[in-house]
Short mmCIF file of N, CA and C in Angstrom, two decimals:
data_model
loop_
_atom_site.label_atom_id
_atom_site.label_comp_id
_atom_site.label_asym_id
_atom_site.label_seq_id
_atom_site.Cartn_x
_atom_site.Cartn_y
_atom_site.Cartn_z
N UNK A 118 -36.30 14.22 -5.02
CA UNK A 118 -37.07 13.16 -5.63
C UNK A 118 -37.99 13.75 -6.69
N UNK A 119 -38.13 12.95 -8.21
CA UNK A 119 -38.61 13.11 -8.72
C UNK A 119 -40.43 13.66 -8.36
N UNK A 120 -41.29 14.27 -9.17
CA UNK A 120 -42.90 14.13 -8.96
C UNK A 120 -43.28 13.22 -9.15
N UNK A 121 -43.82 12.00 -8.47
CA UNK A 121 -45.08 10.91 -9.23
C UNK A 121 -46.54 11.60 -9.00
N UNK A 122 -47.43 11.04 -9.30
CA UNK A 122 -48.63 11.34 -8.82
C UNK A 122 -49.58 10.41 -7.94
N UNK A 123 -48.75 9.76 -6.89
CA UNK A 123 -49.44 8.92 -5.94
C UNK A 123 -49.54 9.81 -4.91
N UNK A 124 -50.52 9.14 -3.46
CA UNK A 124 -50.52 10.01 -2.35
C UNK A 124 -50.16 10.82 -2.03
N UNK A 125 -48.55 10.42 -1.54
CA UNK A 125 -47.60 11.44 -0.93
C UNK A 125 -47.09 12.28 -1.94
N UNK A 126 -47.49 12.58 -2.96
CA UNK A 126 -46.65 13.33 -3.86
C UNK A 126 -47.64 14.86 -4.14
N UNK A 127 -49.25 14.47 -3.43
CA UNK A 127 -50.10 15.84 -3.39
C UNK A 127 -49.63 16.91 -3.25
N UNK A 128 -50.44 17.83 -3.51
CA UNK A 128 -49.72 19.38 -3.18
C UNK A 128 -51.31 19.85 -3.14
N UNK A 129 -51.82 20.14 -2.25
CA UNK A 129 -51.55 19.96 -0.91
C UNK A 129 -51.95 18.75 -0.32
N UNK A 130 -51.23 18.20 0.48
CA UNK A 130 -51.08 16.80 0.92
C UNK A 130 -52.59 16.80 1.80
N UNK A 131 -53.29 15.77 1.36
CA UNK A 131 -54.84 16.00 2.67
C UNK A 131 -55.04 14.39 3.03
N UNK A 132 -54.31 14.44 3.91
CA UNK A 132 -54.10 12.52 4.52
C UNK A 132 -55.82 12.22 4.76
N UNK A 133 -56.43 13.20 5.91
CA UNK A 133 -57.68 13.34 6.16
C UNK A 133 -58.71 12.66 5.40
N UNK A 134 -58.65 12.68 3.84
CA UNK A 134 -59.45 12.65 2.91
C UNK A 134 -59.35 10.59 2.65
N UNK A 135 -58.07 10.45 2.87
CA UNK A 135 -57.83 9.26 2.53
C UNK A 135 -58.48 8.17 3.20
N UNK A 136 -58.79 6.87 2.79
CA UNK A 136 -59.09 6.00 3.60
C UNK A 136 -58.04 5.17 4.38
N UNK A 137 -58.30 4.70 5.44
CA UNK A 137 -57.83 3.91 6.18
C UNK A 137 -56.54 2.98 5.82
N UNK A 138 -56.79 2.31 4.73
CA UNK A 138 -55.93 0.94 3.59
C UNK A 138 -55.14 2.43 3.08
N UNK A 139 -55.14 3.53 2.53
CA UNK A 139 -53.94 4.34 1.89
C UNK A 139 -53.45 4.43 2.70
N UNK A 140 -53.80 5.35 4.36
CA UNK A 140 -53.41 5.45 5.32
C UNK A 140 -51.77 4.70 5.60
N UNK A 141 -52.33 3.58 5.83
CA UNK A 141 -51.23 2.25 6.47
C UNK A 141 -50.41 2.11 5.16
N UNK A 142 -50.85 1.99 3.93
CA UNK A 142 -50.05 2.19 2.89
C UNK A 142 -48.61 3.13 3.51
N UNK A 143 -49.55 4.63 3.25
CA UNK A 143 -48.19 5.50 3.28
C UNK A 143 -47.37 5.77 4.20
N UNK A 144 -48.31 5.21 5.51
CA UNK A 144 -47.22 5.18 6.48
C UNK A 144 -46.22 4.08 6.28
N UNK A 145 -46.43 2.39 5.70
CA UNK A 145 -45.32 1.87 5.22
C UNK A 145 -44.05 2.25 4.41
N UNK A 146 -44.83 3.13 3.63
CA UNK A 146 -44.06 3.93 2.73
C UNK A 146 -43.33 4.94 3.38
N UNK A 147 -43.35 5.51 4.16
CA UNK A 147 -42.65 6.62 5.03
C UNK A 147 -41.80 5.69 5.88
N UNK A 148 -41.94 5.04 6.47
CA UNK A 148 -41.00 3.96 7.69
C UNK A 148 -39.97 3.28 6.68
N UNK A 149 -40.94 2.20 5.60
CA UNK A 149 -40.05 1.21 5.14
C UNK A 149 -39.44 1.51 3.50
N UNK A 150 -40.17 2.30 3.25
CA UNK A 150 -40.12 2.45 1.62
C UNK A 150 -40.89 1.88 0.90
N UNK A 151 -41.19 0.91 0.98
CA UNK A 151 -42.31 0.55 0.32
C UNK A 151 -43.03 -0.31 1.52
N UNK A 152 -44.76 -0.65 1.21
CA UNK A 152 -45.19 -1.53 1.72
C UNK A 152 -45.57 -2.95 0.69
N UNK A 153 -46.26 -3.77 1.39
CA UNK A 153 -46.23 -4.93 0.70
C UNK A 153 -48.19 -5.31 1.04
N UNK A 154 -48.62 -5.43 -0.52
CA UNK A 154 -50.29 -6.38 -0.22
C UNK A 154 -50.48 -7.84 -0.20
N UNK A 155 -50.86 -8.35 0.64
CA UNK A 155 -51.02 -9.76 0.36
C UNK A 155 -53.03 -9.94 0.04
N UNK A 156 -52.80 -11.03 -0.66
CA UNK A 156 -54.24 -11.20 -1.11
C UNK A 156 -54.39 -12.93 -0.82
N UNK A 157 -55.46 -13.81 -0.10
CA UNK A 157 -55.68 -15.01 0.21
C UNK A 157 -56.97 -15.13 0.37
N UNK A 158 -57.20 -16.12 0.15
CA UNK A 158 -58.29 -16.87 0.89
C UNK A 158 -59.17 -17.18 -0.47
N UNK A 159 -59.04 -16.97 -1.67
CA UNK A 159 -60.35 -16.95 -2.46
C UNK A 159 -60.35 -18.22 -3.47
N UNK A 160 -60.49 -18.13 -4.91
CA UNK A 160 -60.48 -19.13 -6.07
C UNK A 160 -59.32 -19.61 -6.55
N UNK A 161 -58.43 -18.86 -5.95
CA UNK A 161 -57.08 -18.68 -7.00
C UNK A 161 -56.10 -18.89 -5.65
N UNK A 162 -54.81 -19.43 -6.39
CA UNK A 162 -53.72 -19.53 -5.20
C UNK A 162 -53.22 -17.76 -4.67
N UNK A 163 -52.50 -17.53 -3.30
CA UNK A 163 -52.33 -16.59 -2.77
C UNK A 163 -51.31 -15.56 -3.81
N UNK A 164 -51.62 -13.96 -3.83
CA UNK A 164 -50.30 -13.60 -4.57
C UNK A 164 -50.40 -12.15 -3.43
N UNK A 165 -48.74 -12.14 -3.92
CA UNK A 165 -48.68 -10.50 -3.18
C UNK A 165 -47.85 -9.29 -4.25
N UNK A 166 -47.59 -7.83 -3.63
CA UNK A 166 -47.29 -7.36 -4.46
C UNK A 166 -46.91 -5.92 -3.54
N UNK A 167 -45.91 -5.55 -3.95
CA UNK A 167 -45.40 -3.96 -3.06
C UNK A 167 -46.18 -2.33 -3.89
N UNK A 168 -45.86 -1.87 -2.96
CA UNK A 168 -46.36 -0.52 -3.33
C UNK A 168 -45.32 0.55 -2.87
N UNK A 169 -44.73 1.00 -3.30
CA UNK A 169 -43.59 2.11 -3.12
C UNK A 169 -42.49 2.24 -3.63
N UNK A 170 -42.00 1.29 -4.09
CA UNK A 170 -41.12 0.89 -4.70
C UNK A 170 -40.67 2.01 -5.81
N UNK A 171 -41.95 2.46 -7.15
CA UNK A 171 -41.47 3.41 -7.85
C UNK A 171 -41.57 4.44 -7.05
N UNK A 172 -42.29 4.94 -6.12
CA UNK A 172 -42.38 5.96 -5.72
C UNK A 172 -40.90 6.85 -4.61
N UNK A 173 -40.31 5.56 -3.89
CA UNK A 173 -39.14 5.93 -3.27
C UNK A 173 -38.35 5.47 -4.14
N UNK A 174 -37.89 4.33 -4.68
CA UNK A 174 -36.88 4.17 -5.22
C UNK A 174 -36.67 3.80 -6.98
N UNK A 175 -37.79 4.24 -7.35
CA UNK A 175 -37.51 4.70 -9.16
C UNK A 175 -37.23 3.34 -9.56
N UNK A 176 -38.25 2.15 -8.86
CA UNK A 176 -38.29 0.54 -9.42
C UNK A 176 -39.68 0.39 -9.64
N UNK A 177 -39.95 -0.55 -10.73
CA UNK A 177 -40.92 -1.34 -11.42
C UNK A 177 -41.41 -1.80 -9.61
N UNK A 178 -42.91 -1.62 -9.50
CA UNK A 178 -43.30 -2.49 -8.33
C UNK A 178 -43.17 -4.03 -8.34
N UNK A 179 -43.42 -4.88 -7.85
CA UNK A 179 -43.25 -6.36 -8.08
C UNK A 179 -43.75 -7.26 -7.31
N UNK A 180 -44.68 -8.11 -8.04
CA UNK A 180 -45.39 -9.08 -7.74
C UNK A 180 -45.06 -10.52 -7.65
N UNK A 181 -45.97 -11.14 -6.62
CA UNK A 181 -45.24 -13.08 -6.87
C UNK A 181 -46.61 -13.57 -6.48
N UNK A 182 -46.97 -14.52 -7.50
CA UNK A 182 -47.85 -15.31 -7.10
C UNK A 182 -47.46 -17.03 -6.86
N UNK A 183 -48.45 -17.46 -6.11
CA UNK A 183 -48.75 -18.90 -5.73
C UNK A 183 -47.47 -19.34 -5.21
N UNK A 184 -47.24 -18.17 -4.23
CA UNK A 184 -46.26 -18.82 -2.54
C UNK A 184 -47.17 -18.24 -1.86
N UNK A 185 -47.63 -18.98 -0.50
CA UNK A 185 -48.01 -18.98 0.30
C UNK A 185 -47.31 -17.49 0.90
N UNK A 186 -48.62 -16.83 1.93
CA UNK A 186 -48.22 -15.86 2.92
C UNK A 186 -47.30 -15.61 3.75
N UNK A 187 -46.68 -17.27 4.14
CA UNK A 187 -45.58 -17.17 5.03
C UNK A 187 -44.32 -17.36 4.71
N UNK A 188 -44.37 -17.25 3.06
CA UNK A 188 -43.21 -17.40 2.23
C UNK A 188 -43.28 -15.65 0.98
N UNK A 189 -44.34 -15.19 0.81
CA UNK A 189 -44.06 -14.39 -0.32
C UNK A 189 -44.06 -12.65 -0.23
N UNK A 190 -44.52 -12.49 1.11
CA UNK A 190 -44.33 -10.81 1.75
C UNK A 190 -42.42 -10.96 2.26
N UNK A 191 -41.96 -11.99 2.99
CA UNK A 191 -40.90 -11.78 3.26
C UNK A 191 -39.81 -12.13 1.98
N UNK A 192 -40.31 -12.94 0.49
CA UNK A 192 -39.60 -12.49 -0.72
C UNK A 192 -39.64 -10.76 -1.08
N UNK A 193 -40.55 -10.78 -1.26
CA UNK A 193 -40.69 -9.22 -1.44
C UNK A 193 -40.16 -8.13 -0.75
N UNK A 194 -40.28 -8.08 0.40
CA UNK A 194 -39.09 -7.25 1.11
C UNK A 194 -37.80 -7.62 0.58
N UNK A 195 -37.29 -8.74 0.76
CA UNK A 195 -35.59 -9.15 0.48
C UNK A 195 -35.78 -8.32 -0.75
N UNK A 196 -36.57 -8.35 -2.21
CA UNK A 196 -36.36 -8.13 -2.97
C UNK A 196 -36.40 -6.21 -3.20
N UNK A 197 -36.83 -6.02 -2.29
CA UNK A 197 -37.61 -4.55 -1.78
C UNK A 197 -35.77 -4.18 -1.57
N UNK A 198 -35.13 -4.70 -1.00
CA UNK A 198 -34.01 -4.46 0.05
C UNK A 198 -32.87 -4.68 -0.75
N UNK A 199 -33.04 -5.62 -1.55
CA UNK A 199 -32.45 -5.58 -2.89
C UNK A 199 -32.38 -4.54 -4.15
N UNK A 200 -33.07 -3.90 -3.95
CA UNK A 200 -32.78 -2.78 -5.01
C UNK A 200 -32.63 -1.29 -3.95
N UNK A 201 -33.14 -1.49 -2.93
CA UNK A 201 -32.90 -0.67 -2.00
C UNK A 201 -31.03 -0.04 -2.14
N UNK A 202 -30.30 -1.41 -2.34
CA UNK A 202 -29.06 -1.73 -2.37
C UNK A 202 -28.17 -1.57 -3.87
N UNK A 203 -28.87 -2.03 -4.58
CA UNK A 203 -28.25 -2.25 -5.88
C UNK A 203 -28.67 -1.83 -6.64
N UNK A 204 -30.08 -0.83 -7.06
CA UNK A 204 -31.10 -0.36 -8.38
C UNK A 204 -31.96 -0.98 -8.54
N UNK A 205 -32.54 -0.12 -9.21
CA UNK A 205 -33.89 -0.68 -10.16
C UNK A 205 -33.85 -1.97 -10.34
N UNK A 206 -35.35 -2.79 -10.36
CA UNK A 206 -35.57 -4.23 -11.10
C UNK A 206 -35.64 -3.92 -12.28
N UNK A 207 -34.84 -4.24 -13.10
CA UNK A 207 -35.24 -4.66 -14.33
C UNK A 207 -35.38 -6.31 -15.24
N UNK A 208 -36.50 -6.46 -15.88
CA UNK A 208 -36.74 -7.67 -16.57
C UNK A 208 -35.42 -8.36 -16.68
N UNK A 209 -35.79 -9.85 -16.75
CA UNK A 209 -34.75 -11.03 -17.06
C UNK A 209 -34.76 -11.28 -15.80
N UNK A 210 -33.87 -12.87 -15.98
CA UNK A 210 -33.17 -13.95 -15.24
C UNK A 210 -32.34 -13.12 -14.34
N UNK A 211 -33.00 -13.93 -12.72
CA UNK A 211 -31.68 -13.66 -12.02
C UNK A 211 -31.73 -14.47 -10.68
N UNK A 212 -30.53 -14.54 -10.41
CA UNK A 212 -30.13 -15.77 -8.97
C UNK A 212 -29.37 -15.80 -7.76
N UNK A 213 -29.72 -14.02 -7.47
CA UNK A 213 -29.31 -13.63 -6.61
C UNK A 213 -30.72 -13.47 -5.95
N UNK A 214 -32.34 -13.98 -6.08
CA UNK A 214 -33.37 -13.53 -5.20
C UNK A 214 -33.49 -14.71 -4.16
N UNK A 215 -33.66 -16.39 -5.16
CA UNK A 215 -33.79 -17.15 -4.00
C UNK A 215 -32.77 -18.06 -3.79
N UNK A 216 -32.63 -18.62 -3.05
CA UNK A 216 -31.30 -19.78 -2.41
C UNK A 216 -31.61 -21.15 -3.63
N UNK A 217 -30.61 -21.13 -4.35
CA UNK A 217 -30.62 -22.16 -5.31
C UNK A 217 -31.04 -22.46 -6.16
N UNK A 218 -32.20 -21.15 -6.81
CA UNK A 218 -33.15 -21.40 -8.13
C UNK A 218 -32.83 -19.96 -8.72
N UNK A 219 -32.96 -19.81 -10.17
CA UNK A 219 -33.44 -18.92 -10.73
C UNK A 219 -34.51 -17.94 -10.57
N UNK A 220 -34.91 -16.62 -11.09
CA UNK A 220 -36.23 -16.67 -11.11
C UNK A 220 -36.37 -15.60 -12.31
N UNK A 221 -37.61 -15.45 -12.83
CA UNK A 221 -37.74 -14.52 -13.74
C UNK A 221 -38.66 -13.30 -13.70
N UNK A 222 -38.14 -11.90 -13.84
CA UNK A 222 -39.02 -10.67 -13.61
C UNK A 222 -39.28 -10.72 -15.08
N UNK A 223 -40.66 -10.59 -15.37
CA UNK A 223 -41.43 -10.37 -16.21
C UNK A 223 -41.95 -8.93 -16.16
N UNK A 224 -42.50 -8.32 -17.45
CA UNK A 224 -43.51 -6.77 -17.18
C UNK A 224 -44.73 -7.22 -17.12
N UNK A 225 -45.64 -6.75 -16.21
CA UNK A 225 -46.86 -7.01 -16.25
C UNK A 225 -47.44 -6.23 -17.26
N UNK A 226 -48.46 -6.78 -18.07
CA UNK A 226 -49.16 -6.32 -19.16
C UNK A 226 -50.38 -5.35 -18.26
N UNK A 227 -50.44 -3.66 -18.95
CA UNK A 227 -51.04 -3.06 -18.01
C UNK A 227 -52.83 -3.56 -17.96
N UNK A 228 -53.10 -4.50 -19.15
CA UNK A 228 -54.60 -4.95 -19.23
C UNK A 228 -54.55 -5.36 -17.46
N UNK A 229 -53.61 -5.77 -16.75
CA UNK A 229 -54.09 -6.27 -15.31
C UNK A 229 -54.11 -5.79 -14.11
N UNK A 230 -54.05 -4.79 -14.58
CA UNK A 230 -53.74 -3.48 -13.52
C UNK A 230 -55.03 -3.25 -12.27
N UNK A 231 -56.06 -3.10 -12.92
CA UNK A 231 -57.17 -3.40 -12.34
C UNK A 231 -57.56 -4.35 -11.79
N UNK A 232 -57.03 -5.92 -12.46
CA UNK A 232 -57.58 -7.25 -11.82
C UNK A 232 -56.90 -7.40 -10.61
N UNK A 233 -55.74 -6.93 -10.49
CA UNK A 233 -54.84 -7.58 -9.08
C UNK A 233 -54.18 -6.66 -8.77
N UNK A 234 -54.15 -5.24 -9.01
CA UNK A 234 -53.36 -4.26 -8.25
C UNK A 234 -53.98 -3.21 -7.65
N UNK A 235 -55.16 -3.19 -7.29
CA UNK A 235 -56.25 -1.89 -7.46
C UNK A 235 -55.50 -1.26 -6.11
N UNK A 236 -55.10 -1.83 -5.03
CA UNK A 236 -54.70 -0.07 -4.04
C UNK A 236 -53.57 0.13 -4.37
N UNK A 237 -52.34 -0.79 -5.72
CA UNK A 237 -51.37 -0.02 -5.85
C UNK A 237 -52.35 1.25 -7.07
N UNK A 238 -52.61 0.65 -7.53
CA UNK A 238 -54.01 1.96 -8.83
C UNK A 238 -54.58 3.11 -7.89
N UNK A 239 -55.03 2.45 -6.71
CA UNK A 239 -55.33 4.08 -5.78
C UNK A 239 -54.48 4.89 -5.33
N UNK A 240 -53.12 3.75 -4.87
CA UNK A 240 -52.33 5.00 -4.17
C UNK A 240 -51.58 5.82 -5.07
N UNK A 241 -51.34 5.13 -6.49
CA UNK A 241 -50.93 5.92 -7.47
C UNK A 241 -51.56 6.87 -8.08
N UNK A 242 -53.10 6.26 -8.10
CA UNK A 242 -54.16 7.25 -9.13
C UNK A 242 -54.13 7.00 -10.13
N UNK A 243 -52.77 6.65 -10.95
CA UNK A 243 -53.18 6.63 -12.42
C UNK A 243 -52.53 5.39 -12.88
N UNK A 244 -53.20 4.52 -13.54
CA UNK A 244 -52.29 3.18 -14.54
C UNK A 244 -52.02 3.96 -15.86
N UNK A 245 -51.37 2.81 -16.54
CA UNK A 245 -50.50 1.92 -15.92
C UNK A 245 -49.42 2.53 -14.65
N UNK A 246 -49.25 1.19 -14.16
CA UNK A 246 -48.12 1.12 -13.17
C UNK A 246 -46.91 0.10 -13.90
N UNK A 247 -46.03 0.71 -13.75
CA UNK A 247 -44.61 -0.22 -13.70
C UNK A 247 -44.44 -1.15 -12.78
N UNK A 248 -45.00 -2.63 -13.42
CA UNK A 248 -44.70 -3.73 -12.11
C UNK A 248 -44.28 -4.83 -13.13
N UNK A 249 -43.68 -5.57 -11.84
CA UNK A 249 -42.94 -7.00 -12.51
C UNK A 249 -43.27 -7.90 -11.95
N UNK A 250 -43.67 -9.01 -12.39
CA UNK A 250 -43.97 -10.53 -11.96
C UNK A 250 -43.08 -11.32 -11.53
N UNK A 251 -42.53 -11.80 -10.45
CA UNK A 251 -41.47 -12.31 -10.05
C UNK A 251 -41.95 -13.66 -10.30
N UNK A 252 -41.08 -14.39 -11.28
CA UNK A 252 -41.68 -15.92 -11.75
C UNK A 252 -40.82 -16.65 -11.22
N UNK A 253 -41.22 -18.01 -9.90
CA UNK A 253 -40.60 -19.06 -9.71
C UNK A 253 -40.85 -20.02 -10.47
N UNK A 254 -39.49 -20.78 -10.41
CA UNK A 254 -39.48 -22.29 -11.37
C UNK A 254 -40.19 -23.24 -10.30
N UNK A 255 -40.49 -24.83 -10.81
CA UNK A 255 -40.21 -25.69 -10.07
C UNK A 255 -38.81 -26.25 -8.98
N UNK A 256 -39.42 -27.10 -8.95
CA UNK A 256 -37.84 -27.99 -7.92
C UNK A 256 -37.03 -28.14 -9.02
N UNK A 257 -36.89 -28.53 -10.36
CA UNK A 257 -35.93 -28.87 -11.46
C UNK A 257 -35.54 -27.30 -11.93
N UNK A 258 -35.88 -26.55 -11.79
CA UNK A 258 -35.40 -24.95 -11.94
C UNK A 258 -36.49 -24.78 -13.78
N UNK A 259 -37.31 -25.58 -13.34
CA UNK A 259 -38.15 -25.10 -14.69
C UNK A 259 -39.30 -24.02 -14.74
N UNK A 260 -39.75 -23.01 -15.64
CA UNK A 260 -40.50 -22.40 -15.37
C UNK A 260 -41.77 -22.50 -16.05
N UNK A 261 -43.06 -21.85 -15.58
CA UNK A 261 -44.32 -22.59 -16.20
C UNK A 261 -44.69 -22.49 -17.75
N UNK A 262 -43.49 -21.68 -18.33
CA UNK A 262 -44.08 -21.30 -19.45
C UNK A 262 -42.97 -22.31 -20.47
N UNK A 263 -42.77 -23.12 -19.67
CA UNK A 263 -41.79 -24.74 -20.44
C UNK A 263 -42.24 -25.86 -20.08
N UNK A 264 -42.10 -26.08 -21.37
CA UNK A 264 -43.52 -27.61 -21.49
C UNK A 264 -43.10 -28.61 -20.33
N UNK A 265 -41.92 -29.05 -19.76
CA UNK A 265 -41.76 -29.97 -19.05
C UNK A 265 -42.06 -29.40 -17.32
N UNK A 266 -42.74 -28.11 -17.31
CA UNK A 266 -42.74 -27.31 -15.66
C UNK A 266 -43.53 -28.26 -15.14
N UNK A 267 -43.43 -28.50 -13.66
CA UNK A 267 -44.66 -29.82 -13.21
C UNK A 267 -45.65 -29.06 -13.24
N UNK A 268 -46.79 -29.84 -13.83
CA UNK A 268 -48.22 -29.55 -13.99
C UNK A 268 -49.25 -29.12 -12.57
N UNK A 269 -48.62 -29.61 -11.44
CA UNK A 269 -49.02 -29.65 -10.32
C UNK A 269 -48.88 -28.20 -10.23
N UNK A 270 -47.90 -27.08 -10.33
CA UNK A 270 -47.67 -25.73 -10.03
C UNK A 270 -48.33 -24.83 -11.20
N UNK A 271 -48.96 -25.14 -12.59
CA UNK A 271 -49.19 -24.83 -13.65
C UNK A 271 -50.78 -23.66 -13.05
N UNK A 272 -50.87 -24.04 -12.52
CA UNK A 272 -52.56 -22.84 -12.24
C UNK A 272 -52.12 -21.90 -10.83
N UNK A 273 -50.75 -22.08 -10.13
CA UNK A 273 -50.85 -21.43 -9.30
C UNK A 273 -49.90 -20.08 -9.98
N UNK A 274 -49.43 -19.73 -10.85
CA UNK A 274 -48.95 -18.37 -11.75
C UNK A 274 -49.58 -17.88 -12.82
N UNK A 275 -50.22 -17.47 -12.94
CA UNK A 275 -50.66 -16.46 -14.24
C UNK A 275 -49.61 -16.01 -14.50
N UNK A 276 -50.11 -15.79 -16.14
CA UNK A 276 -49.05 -15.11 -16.81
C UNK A 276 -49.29 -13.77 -17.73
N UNK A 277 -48.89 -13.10 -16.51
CA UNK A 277 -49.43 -11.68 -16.30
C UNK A 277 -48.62 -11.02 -17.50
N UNK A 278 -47.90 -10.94 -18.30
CA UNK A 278 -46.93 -10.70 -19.16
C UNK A 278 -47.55 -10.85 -20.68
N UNK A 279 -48.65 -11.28 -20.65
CA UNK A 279 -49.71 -11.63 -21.64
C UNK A 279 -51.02 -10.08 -21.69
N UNK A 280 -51.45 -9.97 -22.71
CA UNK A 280 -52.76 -9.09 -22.24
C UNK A 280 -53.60 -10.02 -21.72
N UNK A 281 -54.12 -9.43 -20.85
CA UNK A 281 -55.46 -10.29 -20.22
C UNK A 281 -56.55 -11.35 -21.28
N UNK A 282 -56.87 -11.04 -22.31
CA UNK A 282 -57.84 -11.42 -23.39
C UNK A 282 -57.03 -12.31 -24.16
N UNK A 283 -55.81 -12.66 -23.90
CA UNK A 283 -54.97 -13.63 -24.51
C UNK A 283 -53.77 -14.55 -23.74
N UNK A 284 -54.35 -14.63 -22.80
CA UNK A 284 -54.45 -15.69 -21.39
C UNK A 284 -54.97 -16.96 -21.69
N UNK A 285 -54.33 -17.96 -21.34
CA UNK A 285 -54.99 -19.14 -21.57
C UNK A 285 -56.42 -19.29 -20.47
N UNK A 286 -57.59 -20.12 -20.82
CA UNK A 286 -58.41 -20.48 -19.45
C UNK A 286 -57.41 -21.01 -18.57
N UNK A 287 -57.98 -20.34 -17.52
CA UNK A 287 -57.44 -21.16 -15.91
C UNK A 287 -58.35 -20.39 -15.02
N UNK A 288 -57.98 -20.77 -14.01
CA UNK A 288 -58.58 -20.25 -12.76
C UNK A 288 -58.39 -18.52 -12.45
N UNK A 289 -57.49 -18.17 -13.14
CA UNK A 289 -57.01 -16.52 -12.76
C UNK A 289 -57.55 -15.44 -13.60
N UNK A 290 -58.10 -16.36 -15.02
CA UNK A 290 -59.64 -15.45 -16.12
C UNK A 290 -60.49 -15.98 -15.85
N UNK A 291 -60.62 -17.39 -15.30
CA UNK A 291 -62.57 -18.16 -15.35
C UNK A 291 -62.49 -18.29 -13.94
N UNK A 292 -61.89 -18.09 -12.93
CA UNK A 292 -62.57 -18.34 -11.87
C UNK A 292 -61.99 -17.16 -10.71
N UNK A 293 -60.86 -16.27 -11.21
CA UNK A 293 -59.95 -15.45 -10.39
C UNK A 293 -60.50 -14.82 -9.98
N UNK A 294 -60.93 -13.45 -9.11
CA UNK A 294 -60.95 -12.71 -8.22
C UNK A 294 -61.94 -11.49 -8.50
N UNK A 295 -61.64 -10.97 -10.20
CA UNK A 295 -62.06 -10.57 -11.01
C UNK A 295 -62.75 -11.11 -12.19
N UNK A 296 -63.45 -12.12 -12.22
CA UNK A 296 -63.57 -12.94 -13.60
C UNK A 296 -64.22 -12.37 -14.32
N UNK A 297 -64.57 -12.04 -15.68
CA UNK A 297 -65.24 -11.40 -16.62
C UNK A 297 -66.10 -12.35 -17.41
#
């Protein structure tokens, strides 16, 4: 395996030093290959996002926002398990992730690296990180960045694929987690 410069890739490895949250990180990472963060409860709808991914298997990490907890750690694995199987994520359309819709991997613009990825930023150490936004459509297979997407789902995706400073207002720059 290639060198990265996250945790497990030290020389000399000092687990000791680490906190608790890397800890469980790298042990996910040692068992499963990657682990998975979920984030809830705050201003903004729920998002999650893996960590290991480049580090075992030489893929863009990948994120999904505004599915619920009991729907978007177990996308992420499938999708984890999916390249596990077949390669790297790379950007564009594809309809082999969910049962009957499209979806779209986007690059995350690294301006957001800090706002919503910070223990994949620790366990790596250094941004940017290679991650992708896994974008669901609506029920009509539309996605938010087409004028007819229902308005009802329109604040639960950022559109991380943007630099941060050229984001429309919504809840994920004026009221998100990080707001400036």
């Amino acid at each position: 395996m290639k060198f990265c410069h996250c945790l497990l890739c030290q020389v000399p490895l000092n687990e000791a030093a680490w906190d608790p949250r890397d800890r469980r990180t790298a042990a996910h990472i040692r068992d499963h290959g990657w682990s998975v963060v979920g984030v809830s409860g705050g201003h903004t709808a729920d998002w999650c996002y893996s960590i290991g991914l480049w580090h075992t298997l030489r893929s863009p990490e990948v994120s999904v926002f505004g599915l619920g907890m009991d729907v978007a750690p177990n996308l992420l694995n499938a999708v984890g398990d999916g390249v596990r199987d077949g390669g790297p994520l790379r950007p564009g359309r594809r309809s082999d992730v969910l049962r009957s819709y499209d979806i779209e991997l986007r690059p995350v613009h690294p301006s957001w690296d800090l706002t919503f990825f910070g223990a994949a930023v620790d366990f790596y150490r250094i941004p940017p990180l290679p991650i992708l936004q896994l974008c669901w459509p609506d029920r009509a297979g539309r996605f938010a960045w087409e004028s007819d997407f229902t308005r009802d789902f329109q604040s639960l995706q950022p559109m991380l694929w943007l630099p941060r400073d050229d984001h429309p207002p919504g809840p994920w720059v004026d009221e998100g987690p990080y707001a400036v």
